[in-house]
Short mmCIF file of C-alpha atoms in Angstrom, two decimals:
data_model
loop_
_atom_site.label_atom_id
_atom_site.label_comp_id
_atom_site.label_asym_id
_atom_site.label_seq_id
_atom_site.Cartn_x
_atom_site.Cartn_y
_atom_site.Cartn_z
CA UNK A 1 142.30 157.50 114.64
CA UNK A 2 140.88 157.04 111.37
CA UNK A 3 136.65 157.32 110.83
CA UNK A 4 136.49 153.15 109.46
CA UNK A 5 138.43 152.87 113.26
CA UNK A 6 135.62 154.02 115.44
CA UNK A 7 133.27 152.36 113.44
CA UNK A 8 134.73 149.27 114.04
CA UNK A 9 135.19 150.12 117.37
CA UNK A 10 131.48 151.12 118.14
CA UNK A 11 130.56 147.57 115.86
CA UNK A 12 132.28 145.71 118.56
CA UNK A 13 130.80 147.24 121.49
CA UNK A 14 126.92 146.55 120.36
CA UNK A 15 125.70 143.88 122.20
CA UNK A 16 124.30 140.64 119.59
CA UNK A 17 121.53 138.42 121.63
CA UNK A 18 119.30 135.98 120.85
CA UNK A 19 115.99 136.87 118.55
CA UNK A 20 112.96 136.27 120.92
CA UNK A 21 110.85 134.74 118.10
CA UNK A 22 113.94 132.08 116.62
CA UNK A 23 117.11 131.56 119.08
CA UNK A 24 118.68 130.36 115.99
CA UNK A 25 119.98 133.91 115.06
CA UNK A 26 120.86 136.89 116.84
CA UNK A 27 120.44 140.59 116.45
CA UNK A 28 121.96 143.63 117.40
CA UNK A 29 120.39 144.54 120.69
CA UNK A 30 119.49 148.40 119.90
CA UNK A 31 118.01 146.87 116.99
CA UNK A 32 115.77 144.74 118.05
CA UNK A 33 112.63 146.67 118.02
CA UNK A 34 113.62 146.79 114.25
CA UNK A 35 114.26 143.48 113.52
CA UNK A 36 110.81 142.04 115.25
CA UNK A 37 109.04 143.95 112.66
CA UNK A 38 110.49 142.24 109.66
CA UNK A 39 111.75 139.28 110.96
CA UNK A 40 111.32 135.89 109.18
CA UNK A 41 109.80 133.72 112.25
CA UNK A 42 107.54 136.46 112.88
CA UNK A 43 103.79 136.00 113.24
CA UNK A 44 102.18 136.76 109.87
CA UNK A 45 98.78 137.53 109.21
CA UNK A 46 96.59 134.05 109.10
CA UNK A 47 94.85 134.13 105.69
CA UNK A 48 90.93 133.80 105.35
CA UNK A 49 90.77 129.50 105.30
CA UNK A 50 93.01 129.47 108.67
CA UNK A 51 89.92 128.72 111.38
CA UNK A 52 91.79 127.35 114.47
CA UNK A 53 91.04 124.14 114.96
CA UNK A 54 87.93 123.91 112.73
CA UNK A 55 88.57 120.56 112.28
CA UNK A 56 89.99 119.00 115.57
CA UNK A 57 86.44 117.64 116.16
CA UNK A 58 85.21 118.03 119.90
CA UNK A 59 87.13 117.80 122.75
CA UNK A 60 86.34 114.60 124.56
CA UNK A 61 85.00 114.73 128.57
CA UNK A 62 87.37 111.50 129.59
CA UNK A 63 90.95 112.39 128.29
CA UNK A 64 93.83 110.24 128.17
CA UNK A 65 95.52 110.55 131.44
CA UNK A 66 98.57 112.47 130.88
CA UNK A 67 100.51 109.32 132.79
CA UNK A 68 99.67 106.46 131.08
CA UNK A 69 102.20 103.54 131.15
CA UNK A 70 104.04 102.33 128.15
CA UNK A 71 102.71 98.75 126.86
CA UNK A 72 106.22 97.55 127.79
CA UNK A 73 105.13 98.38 131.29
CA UNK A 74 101.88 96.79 131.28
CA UNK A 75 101.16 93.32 133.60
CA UNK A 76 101.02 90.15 131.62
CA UNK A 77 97.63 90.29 132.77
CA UNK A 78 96.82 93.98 131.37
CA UNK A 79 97.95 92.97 128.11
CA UNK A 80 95.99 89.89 127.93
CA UNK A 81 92.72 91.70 129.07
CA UNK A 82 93.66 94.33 125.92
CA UNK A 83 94.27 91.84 123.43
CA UNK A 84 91.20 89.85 124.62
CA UNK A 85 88.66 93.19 124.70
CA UNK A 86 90.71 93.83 120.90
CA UNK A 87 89.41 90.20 119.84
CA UNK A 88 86.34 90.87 121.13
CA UNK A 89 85.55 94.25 119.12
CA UNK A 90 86.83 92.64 116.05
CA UNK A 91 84.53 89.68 116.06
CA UNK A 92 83.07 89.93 112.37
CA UNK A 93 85.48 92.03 110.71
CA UNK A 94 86.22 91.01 107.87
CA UNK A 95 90.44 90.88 108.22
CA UNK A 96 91.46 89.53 104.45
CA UNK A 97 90.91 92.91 101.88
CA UNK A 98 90.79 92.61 98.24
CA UNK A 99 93.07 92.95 96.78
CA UNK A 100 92.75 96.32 93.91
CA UNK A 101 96.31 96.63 93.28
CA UNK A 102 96.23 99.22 89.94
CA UNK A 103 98.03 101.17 87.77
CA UNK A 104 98.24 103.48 85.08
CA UNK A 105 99.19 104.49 81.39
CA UNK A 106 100.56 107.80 82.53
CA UNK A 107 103.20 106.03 84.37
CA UNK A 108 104.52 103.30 81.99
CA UNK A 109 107.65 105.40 81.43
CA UNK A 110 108.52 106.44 84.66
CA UNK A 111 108.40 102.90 85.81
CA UNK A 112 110.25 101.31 83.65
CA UNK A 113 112.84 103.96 83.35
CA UNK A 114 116.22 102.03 84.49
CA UNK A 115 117.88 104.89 86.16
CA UNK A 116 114.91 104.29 88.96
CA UNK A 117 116.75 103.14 92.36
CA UNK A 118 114.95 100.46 94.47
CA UNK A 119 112.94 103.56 96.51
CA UNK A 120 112.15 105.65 93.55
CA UNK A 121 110.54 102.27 91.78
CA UNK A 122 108.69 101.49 95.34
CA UNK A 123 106.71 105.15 95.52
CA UNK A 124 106.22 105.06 91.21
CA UNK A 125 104.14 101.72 91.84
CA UNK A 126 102.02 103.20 94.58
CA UNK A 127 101.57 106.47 93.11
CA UNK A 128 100.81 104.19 89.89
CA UNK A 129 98.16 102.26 91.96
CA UNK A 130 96.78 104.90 93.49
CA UNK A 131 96.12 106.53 90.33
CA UNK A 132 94.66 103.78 88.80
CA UNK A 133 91.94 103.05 91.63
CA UNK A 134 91.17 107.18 91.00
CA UNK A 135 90.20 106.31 87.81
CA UNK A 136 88.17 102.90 88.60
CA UNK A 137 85.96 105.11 90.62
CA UNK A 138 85.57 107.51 87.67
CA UNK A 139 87.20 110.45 89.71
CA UNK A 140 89.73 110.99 86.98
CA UNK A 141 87.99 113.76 85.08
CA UNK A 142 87.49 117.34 83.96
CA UNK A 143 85.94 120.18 85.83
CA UNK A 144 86.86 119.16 89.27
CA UNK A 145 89.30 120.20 92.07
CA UNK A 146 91.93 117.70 93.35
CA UNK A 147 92.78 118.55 97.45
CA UNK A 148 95.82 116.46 97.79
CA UNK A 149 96.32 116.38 101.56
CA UNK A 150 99.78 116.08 103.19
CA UNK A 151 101.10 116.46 99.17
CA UNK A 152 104.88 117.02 100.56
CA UNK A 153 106.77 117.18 96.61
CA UNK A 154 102.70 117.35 95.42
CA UNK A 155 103.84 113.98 93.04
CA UNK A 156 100.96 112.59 93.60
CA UNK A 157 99.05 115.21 92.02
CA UNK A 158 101.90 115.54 89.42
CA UNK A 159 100.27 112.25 87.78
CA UNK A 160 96.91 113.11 88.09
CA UNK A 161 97.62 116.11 85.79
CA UNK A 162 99.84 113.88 83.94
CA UNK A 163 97.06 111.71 83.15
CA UNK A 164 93.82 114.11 82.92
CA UNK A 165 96.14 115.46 79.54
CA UNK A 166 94.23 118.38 78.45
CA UNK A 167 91.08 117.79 80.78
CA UNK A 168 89.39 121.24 81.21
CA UNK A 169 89.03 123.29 83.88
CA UNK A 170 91.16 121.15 86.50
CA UNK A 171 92.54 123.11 89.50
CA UNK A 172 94.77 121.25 91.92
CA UNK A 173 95.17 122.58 96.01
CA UNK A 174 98.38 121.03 97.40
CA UNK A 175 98.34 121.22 101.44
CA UNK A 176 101.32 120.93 103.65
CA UNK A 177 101.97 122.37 107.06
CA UNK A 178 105.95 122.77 106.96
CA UNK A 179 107.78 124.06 104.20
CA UNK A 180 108.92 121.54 101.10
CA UNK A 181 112.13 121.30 98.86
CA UNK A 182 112.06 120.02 95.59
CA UNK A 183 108.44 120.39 94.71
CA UNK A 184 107.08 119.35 91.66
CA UNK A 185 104.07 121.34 91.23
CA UNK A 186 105.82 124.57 90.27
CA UNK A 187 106.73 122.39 86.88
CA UNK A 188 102.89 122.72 85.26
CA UNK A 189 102.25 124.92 82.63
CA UNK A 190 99.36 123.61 81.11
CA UNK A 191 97.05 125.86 80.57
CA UNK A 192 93.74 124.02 81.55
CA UNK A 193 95.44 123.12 85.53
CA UNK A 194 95.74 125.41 88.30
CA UNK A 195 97.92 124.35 91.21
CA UNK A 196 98.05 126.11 94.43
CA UNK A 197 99.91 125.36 97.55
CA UNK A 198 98.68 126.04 100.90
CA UNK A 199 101.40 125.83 103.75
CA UNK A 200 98.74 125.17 106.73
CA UNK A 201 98.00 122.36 109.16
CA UNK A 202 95.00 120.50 108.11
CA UNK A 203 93.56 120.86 111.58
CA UNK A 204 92.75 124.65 110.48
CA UNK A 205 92.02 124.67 107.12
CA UNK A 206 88.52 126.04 106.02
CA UNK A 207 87.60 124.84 102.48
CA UNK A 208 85.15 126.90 102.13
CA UNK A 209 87.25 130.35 102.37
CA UNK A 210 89.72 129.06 99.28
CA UNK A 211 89.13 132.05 96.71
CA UNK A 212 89.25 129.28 94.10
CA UNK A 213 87.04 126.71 95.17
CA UNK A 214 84.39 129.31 96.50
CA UNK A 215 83.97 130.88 93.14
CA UNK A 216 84.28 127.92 90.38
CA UNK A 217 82.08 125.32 92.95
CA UNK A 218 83.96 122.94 91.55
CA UNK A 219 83.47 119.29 93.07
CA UNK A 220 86.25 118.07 95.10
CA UNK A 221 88.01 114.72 95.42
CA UNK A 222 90.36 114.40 98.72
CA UNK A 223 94.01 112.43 97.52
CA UNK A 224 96.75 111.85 99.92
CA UNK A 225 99.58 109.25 99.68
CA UNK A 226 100.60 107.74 103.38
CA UNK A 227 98.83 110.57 105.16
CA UNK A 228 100.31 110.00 108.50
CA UNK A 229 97.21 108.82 111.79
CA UNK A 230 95.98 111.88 112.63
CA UNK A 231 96.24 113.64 109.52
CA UNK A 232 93.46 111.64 107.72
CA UNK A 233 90.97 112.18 110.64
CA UNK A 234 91.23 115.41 110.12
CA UNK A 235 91.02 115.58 106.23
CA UNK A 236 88.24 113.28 106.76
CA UNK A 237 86.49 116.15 108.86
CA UNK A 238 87.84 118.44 106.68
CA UNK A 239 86.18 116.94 103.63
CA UNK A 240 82.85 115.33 104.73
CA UNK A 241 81.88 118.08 107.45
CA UNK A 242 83.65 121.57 107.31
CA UNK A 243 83.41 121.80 103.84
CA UNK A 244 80.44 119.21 102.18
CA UNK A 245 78.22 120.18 105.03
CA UNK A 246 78.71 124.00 104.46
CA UNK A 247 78.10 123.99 100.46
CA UNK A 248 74.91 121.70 101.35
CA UNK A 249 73.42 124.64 103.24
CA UNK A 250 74.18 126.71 100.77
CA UNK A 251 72.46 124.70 98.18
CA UNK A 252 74.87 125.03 95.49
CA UNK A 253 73.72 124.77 91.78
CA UNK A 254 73.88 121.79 90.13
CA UNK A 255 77.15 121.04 88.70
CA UNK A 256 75.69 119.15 85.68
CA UNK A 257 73.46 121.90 84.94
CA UNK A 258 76.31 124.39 85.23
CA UNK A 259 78.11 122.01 82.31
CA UNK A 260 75.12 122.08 80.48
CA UNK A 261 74.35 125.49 80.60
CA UNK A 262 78.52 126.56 80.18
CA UNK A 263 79.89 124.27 77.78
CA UNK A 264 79.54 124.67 73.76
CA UNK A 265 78.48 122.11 71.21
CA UNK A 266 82.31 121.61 70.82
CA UNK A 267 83.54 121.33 74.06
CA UNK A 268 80.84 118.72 74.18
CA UNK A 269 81.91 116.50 71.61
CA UNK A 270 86.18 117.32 72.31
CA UNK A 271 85.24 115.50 75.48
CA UNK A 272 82.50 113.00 74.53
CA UNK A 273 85.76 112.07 72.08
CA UNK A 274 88.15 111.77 75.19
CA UNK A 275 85.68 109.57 77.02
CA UNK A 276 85.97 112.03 79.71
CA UNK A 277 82.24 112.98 79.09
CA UNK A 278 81.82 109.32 81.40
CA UNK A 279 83.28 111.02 84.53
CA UNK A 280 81.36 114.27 84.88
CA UNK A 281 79.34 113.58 88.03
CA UNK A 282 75.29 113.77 87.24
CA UNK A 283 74.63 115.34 90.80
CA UNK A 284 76.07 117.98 92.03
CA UNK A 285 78.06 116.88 95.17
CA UNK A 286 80.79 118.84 97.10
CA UNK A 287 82.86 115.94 97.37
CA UNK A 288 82.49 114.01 94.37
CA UNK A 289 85.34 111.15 95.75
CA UNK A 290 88.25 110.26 99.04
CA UNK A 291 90.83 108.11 97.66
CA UNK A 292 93.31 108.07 100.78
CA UNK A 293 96.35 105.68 101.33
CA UNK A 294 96.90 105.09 104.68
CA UNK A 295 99.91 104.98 106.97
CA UNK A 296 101.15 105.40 110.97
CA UNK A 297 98.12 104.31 112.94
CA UNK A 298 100.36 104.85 115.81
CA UNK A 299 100.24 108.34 115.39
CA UNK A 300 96.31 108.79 115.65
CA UNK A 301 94.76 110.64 118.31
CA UNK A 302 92.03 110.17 120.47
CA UNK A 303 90.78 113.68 120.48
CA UNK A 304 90.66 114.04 116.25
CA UNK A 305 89.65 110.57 115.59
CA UNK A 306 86.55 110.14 113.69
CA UNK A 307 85.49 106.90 114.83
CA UNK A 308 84.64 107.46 118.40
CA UNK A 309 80.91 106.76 118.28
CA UNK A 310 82.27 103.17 117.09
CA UNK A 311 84.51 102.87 119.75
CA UNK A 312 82.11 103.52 122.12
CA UNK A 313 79.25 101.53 120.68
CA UNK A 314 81.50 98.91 121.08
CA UNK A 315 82.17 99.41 124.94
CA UNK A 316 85.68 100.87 124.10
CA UNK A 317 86.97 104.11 125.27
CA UNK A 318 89.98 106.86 125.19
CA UNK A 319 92.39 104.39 126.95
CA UNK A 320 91.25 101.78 125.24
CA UNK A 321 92.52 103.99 121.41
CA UNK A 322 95.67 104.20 123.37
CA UNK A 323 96.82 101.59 123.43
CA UNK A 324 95.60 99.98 120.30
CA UNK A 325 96.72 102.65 118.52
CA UNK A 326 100.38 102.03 120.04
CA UNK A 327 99.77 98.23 119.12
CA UNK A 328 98.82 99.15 115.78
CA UNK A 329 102.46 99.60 115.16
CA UNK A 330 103.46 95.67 115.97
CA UNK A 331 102.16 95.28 112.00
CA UNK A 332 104.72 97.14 110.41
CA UNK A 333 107.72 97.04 112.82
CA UNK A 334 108.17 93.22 113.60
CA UNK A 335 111.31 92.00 115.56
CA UNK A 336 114.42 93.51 115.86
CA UNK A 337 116.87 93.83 112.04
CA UNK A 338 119.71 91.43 111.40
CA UNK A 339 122.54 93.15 111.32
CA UNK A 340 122.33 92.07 107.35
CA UNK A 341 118.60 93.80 107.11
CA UNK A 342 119.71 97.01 109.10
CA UNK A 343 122.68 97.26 106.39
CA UNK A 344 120.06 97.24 103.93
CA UNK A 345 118.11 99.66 105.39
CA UNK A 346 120.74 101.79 105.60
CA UNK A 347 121.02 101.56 101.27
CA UNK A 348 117.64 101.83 101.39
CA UNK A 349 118.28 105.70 103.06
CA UNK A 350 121.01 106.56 100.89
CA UNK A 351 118.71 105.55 98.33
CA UNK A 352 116.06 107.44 99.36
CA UNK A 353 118.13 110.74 99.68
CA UNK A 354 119.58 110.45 95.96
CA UNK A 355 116.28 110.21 94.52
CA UNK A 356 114.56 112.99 96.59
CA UNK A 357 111.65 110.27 97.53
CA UNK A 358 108.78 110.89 99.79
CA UNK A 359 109.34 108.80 103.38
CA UNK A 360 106.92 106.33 105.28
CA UNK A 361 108.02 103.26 102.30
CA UNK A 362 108.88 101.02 105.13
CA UNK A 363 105.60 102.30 107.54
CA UNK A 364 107.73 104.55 109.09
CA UNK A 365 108.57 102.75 112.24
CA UNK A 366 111.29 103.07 115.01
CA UNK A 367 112.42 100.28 117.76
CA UNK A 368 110.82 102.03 120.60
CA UNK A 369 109.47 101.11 124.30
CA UNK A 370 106.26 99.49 122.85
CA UNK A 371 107.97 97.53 119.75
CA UNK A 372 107.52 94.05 120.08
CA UNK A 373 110.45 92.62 121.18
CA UNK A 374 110.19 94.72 124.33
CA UNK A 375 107.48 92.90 125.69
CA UNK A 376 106.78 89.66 127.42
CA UNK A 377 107.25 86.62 125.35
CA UNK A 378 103.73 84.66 125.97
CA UNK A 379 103.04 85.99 122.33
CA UNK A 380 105.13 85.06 119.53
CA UNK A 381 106.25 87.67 116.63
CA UNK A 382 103.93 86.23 114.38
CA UNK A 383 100.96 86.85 117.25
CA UNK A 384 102.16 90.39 117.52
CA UNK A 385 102.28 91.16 113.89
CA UNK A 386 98.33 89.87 113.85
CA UNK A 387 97.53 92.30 116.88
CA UNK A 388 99.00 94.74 114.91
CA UNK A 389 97.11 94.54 112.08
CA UNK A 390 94.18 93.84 113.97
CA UNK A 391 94.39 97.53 115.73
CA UNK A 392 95.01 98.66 112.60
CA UNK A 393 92.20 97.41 111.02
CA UNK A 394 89.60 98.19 114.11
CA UNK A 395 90.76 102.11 113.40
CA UNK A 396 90.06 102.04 110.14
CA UNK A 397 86.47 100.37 110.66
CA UNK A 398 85.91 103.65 112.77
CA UNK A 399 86.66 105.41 109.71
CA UNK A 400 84.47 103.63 107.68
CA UNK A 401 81.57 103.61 109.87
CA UNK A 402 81.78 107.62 110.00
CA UNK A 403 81.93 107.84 106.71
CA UNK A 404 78.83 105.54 106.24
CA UNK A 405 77.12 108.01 108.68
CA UNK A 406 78.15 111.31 106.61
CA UNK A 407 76.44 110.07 103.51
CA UNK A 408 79.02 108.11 102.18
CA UNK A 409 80.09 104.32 100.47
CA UNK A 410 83.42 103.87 101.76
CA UNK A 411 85.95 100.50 100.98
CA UNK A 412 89.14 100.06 102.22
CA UNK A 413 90.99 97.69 100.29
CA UNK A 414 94.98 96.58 99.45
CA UNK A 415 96.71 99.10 96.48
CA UNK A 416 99.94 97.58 97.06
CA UNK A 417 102.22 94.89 97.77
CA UNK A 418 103.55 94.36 101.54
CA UNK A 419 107.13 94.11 99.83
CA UNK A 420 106.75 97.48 97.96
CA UNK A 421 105.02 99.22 101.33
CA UNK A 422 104.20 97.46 104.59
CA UNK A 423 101.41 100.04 104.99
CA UNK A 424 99.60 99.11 101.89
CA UNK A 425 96.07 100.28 102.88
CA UNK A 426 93.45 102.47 100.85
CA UNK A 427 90.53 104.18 102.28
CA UNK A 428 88.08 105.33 99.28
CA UNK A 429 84.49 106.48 99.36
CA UNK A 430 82.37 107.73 96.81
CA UNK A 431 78.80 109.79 97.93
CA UNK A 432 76.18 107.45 98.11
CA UNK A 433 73.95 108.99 95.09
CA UNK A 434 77.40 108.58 92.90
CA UNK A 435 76.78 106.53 89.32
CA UNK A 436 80.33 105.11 90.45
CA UNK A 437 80.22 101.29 90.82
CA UNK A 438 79.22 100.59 94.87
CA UNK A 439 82.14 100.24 97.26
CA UNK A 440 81.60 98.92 100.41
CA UNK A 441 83.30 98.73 103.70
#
């Protein structure tokens, strides 16, 4: 028998079983000591800004019970009580926003290029928008850092370095917590922009440890495009207390007298030319700007919202979230397709996957137990679709009221047309000593 024999022999006699840290491959069992050392789904070291749960806010004393009934489930009479308790917190909120539906020159080509498929059009004019209310509050300048939160492709900040041109000193942080195809920030060059990615959970990342931001102190302003529930409590947090709080207690230099003190006659009067002179803040300010669209209310949590001291104030509690926040979805989902509409959808998808677009254009939202055509009739669809946005609208007043509270003039107002998103939503907020024009809730 031939050497290549009893090799192949002694290959088929090892024993292959499942890797302990992915079941999704296997590994030669007298290797496995080996293979846990280098293996892909292996622990790796967490870097400096990864604080668990630095911004998961505090644990609450009365948590959700673990068994709490679907709405479907509830009594006609539950439900009622709900809805009336819902009516009753909302008394005085002002349900009609204005309307501050934008855009922007750095677009114009993009959206009116006719190769654009019905989805790729939809996320250009929000991304458009959104960019345009960034520059209405005179965040759309040099010598800042743009935290674009949830930035899946990173498109969103794509455009903002699109538009800032040849802005100086412009660094971009990018922060997703799975791993992204097809991202866009790899594609900048310029030499005045800095991109860096973070793959981390928001719920752990520390600000304050970034290499980048704790060396240049450069002023921040938090971006996100449909940054799912949860995720915008917790770059709320993020923003306004892990990291603002922290470089207050520091008592960072002035960022105007930094610009004064590093900038040449020249630079001066390149940017005074630009008109991006205008948009240097006066005060320094760790967060110079939030300009946040909003999306899947039904995905908040009770434990990471930041609104709970409205809530409460208003006689509401942890069960009470619950189940609005499950409501909230009744907005966006409405009554069961037509067999014509789910077709539609269905182009809609295909569409979606041959332009590589970002997802949540249609609010994200499944038939589940709680839609509304699972429930008792006593309300009609256009009842529901009120609650909806009702719940929607009392979670977002939580937000606003926190931010108020942190130092903060916060608006929330509509960036986009229902038929281009159904969650059309933005949360902005400018510092309260900003020379911005005043926003309010």
């Amino acid at each position: 028998m031939t050497a290549d024999a009893n090799s192949s022999r002694e290959e088929n006699a090892r024993k292959r079983i499942l890797c302990p840290l992915d079941p999704k491959h296997t590994v030669y069992e007298d290797r496995l000591a080996k293979h846990l050392k280098k293996c892909n789904s292996r622990e790796k070291p967490k870097p400096d800004f990864f604080i668990q749960d630095i911004n998961a806010g505090l644990k609450d004393e009365t948590e959700i019970p673990d068994q709490l009934v679907p709405i479907s489930s509830l009594s006609e009479e539950q439900l009622e009580n709900l809805i009336k308790k819902l009516r009753k917190a909302s008394e005085g909120l002002n349900c009609t926003l204005k309307d501050q539906i934008m855009s922007h020159p750095a677009l114009h080509d993009a959206l009116n290029d006719p190769k654009n498929g019905d989805s790729a059009a939809k996320h250009l004019k929000q991304q458009a928008s959104i960019l345009g209310n960034i520059e209405n509050l005179k965040l759309l300048g040099p010598r800042r850092c743009f935290v674009e939160f949830g930035a899946g492709k990173g498109k969103l900040s794509h455009w903002v370095d699109i538009a800032l041109k040849d802005a100086e000193k412009v660094h971009f942080i990018l922060v997703e917590k799975v791993t992204t195809r097809f991202k866009v920030d790899g594609k900048h060059r310029k030499k005045n922009s800095v991109f860096e990615r973070l793959q981390i959970d928001i719920q752990h990342l520390c600000l304050n440890k970034i290499p980048l931001l704790s060396k240049e102190k450069l002023p921040i302003v938090g971006i996100g495009k449909h940054l799912c529930g949860v995720a915008t409590d917790l770059a709320l947090r993020c923003l306004v207390e892990t990291y603002a709080a922290s470089c207050e207690e520091r008592n960072e230099e002035p960022l105007a007298k930094r610009i004064k003190n590093d900038k040449t006659e020249k630079e001066i009067n390149t940017l005074a030319k630009e008109g991006n002179e205008k948009n240097i803040p006066e005060k320094w300010t760790p967060v110079a700007g939030i300009v946040i669209a909003l999306c899947c209310h039904h995905r908040c949590d009770w434990r990471h919202y930041v609104g709970k001291e409205y809530f409460r104030a208003l006689g509401l509690g942890a069960v009470d979230f619950h189940y609005f926040q499950r409501m909230s979805s009744w907005a966006t989902c409405g009554m069961r397709k037509t067999t014509l509409e789910a077709s539609n959808s269905s182009t809609k998808r295909r569409d979606k996957q041959n332009d590589g677009s970002e997802e949540h254009d249609d609010g994200g939202c499944r038939i589940t137990d709680d839609s509304p055509e699972s429930l008792p009739g006593f309300l009609t669809g256009e009842e529901k679709k009120k609650i909806g946005h009702l719940c929607k609208l009392l979670i977002d007043q939580g937000r606003i009221k926190y931010l108020q509270q942190k130092g903060f003039s916060p608006a929330l107002q509509y960036y986009t047309d229902p038929l281009v998103s159904l969650e059309n939503v933005l949360l902005t907020a400018l510092p309260n000593h900003s020379s911005s024009p005043e926003t309010s809730a």
